[in-house]
PDB file of C-alpha atoms in Angstrom:
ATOM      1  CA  UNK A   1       0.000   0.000   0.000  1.00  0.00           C
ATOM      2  CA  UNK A   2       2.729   2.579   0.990  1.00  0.00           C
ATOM      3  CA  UNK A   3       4.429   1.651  -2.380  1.00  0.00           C
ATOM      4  CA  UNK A   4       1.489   2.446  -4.079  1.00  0.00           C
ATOM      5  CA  UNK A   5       0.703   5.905  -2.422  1.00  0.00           C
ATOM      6  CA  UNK A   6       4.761   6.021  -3.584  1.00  0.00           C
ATOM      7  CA  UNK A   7       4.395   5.885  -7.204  1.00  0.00           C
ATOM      8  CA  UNK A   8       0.791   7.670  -7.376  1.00  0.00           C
ATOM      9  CA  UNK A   9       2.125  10.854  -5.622  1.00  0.00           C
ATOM     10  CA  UNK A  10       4.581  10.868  -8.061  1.00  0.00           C
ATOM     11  CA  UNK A  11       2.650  10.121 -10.854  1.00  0.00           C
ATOM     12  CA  UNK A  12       0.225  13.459  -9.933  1.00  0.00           C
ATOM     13  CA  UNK A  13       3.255  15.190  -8.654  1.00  0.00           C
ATOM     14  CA  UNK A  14       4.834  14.829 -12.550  1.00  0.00           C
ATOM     15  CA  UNK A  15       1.394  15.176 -13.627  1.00  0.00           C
ATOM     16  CA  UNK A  16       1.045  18.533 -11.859  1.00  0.00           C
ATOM     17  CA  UNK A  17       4.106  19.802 -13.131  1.00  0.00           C
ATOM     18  CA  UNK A  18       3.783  18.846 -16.791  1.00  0.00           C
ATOM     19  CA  UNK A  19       3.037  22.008 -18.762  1.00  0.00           C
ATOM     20  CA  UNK A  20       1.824  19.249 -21.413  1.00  0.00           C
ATOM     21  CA  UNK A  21      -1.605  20.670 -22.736  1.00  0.00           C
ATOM     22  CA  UNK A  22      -4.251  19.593 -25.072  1.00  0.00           C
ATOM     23  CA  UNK A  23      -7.153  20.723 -27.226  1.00  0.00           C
ATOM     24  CA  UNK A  24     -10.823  20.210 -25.699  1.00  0.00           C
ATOM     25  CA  UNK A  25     -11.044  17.908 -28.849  1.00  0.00           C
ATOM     26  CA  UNK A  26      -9.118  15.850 -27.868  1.00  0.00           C
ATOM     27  CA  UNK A  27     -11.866  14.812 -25.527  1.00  0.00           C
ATOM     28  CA  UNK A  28     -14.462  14.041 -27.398  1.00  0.00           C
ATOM     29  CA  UNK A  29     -15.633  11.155 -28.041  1.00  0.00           C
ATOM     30  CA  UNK A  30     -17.138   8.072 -25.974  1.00  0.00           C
ATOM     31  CA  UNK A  31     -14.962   6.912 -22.949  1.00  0.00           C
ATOM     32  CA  UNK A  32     -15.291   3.818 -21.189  1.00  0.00           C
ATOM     33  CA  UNK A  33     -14.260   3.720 -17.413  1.00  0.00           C
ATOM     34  CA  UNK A  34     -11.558   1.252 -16.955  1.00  0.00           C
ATOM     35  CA  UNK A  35     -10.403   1.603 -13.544  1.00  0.00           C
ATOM     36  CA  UNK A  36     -10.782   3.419 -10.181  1.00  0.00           C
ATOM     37  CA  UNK A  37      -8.186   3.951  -7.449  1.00  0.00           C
ATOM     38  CA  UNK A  38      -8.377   5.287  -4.330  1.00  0.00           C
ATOM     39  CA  UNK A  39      -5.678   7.206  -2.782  1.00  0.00           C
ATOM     40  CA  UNK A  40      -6.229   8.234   1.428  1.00  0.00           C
ATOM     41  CA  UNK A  41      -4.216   8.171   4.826  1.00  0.00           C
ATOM     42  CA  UNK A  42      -7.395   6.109   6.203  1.00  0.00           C
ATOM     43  CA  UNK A  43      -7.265   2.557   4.624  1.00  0.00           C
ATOM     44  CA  UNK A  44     -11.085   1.865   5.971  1.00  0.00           C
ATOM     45  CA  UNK A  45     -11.998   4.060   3.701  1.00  0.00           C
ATOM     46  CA  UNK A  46     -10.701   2.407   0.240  1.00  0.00           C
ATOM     47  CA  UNK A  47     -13.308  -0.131   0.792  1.00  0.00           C
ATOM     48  CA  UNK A  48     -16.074   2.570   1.026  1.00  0.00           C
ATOM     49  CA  UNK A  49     -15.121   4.719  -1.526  1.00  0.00           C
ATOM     50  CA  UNK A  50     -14.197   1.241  -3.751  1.00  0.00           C
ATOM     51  CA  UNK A  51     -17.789   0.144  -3.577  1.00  0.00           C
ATOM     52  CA  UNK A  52     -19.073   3.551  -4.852  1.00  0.00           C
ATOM     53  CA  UNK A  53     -17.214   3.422  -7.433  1.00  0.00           C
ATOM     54  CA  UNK A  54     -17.475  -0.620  -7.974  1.00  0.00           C
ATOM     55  CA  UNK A  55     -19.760   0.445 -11.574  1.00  0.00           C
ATOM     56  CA  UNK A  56     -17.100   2.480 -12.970  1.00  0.00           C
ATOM     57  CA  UNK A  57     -15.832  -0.033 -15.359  1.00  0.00           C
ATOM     58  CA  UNK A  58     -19.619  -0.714 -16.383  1.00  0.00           C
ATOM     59  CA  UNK A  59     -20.059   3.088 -17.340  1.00  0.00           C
ATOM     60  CA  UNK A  60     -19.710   5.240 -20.724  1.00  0.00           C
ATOM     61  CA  UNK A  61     -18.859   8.627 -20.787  1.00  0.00           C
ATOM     62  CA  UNK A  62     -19.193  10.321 -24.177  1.00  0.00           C
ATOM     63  CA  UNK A  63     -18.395  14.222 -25.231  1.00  0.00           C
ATOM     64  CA  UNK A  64     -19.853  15.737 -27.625  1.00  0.00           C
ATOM     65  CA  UNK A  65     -18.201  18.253 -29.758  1.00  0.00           C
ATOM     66  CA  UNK A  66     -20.770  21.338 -28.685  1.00  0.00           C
ATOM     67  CA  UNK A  67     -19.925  20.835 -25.138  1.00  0.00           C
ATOM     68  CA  UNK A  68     -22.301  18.462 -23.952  1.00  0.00           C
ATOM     69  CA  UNK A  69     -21.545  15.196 -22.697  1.00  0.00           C
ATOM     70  CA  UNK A  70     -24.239  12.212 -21.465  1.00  0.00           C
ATOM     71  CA  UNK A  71     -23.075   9.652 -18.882  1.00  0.00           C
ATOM     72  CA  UNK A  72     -24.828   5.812 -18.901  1.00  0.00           C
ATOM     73  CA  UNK A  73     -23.928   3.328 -16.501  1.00  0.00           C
ATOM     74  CA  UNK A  74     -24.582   0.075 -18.131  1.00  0.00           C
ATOM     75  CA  UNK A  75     -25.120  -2.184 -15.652  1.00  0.00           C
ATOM     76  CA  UNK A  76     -28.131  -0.799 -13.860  1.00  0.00           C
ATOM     77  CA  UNK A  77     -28.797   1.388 -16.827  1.00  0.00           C
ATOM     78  CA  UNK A  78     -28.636   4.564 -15.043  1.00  0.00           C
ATOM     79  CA  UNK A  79     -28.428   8.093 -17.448  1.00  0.00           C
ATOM     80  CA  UNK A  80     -27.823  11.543 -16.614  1.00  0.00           C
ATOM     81  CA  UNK A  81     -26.074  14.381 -19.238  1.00  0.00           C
ATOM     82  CA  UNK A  82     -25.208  17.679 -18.786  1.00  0.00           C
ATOM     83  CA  UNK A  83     -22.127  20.410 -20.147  1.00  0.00           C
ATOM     84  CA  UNK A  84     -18.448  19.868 -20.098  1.00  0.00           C
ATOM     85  CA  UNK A  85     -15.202  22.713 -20.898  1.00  0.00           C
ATOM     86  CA  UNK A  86     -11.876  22.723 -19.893  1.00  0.00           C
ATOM     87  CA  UNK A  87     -10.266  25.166 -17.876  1.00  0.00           C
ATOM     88  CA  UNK A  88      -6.744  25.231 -16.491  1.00  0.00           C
ATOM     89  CA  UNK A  89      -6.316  21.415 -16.936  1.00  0.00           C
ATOM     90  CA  UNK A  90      -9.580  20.754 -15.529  1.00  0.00           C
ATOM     91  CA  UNK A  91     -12.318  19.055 -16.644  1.00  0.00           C
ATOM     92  CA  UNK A  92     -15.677  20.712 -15.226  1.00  0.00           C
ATOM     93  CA  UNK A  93     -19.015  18.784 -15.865  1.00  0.00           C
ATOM     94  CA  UNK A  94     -21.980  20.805 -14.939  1.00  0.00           C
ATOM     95  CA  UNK A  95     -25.692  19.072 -14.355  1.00  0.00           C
ATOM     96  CA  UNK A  96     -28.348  19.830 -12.080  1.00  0.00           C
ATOM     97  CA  UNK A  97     -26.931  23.384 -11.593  1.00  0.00           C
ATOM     98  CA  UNK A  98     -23.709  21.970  -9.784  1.00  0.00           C
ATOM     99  CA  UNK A  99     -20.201  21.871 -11.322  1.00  0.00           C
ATOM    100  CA  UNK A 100     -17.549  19.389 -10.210  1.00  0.00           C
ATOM    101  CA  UNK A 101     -14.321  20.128 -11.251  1.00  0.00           C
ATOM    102  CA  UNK A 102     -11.675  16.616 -12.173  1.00  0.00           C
ATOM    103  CA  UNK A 103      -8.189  17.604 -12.541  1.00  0.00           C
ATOM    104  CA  UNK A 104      -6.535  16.233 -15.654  1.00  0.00           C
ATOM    105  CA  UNK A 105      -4.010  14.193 -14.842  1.00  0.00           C
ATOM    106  CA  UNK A 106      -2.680  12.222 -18.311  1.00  0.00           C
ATOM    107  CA  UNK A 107      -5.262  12.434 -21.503  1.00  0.00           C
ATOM    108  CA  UNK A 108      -3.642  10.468 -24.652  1.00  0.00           C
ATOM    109  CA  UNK A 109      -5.775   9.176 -27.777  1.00  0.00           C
ATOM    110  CA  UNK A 110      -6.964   5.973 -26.125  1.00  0.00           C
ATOM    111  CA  UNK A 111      -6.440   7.089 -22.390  1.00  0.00           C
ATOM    112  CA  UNK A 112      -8.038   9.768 -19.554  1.00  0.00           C
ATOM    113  CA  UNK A 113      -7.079   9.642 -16.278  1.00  0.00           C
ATOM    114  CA  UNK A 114      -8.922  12.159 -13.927  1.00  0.00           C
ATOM    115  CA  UNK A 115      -8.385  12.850 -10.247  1.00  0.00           C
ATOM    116  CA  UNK A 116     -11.213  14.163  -7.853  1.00  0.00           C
ATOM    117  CA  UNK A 117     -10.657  15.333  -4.283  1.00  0.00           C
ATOM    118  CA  UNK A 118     -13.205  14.553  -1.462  1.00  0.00           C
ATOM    119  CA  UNK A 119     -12.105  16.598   2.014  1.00  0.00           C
ATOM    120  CA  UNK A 120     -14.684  15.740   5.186  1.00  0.00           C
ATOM    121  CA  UNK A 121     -13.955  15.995   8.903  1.00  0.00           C
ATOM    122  CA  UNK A 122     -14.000  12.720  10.655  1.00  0.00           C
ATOM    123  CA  UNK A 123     -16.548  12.321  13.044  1.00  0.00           C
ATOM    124  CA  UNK A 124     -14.652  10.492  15.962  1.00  0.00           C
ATOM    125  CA  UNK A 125     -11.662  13.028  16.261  1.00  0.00           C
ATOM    126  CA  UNK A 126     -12.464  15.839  13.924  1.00  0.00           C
ATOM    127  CA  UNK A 127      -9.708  15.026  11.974  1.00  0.00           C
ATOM    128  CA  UNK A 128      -9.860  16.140   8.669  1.00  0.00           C
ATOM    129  CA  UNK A 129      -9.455  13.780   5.937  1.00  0.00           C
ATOM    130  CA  UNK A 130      -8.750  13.685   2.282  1.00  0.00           C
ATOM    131  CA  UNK A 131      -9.879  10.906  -0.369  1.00  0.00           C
ATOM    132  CA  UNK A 132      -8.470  11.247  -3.761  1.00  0.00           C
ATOM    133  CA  UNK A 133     -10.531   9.514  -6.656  1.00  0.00           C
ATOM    134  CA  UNK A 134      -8.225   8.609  -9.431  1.00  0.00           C
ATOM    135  CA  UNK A 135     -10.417   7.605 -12.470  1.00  0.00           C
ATOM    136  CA  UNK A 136      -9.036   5.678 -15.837  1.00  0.00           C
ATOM    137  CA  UNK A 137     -10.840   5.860 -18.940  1.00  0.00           C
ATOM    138  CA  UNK A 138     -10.376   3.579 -21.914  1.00  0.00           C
ATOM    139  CA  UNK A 139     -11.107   5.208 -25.732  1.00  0.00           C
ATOM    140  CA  UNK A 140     -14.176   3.501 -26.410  1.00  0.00           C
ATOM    141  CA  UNK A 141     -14.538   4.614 -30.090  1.00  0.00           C
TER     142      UNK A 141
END
């Protein structure tokens, strides 16, 4: 496990330094999720967080070219669409009215990763926690 937090905090840390950019085109298209890790200093929580996420690989996630992208979760066929853009190596997907923001961390033709950052106070000690959501996307066209 610590090896693993190793090499993933230097992944994002080369990641975060890259000053490689892309075009927005370069996302579009229909991406399949491929795999899910989850990166925290509390190891009772990878088995949470691994659950909600256990229908990743079963989901689609396809951009369209005028900025609007539709999500479908194949398994328990579950839809829901809404607007993408890119800002400052961010991806930001809007629906409902609320915007999450995913930090890019490597986009190639047949591969997006994206990184998410949950922060929440634990309730036993008030310590504050952090849960990063690494997600891997497979070029599904």
């Amino acid at each position: 496990m610590k090896r693993t937090l190793g090499w993933m905090s230097i992944l994002l840390l080369t990641a975060a330094c890259s000053n490689e950019s892309f075009d927005e085109s370069d996302l579009t298209g229909a991406w399949r999720g491929h795999d899910v890790e989850i990166v925290t200093s509390d190891p009772s929580l990878v088995s949470i967080f691994k659950k909600q996420y256990s229908l990743h690989k079963s989901s689609v996630l396809n951009f369209s070219e005028n900025k609007t992208y539709s999500f479908q979760e194949m398994t328990t066929h579950t839809s829901t669409d809404g607007k993408w853009y890119v800002n400052d190596q961010k991806l930001l997907i809007t629906n409902f009215g609320d915007t999450v923001a995913y930090q890019i961390v490597k986009l190639t033709e047949d591969s997006l990763i994206t990184s998410s950052t949950v922060h929440f106070d634990k309730a036993a000690n008030g310590e504050k926690l952090e849960v990063e959501i690494l997600q891997t996307y497979a070029k599904a066209d």
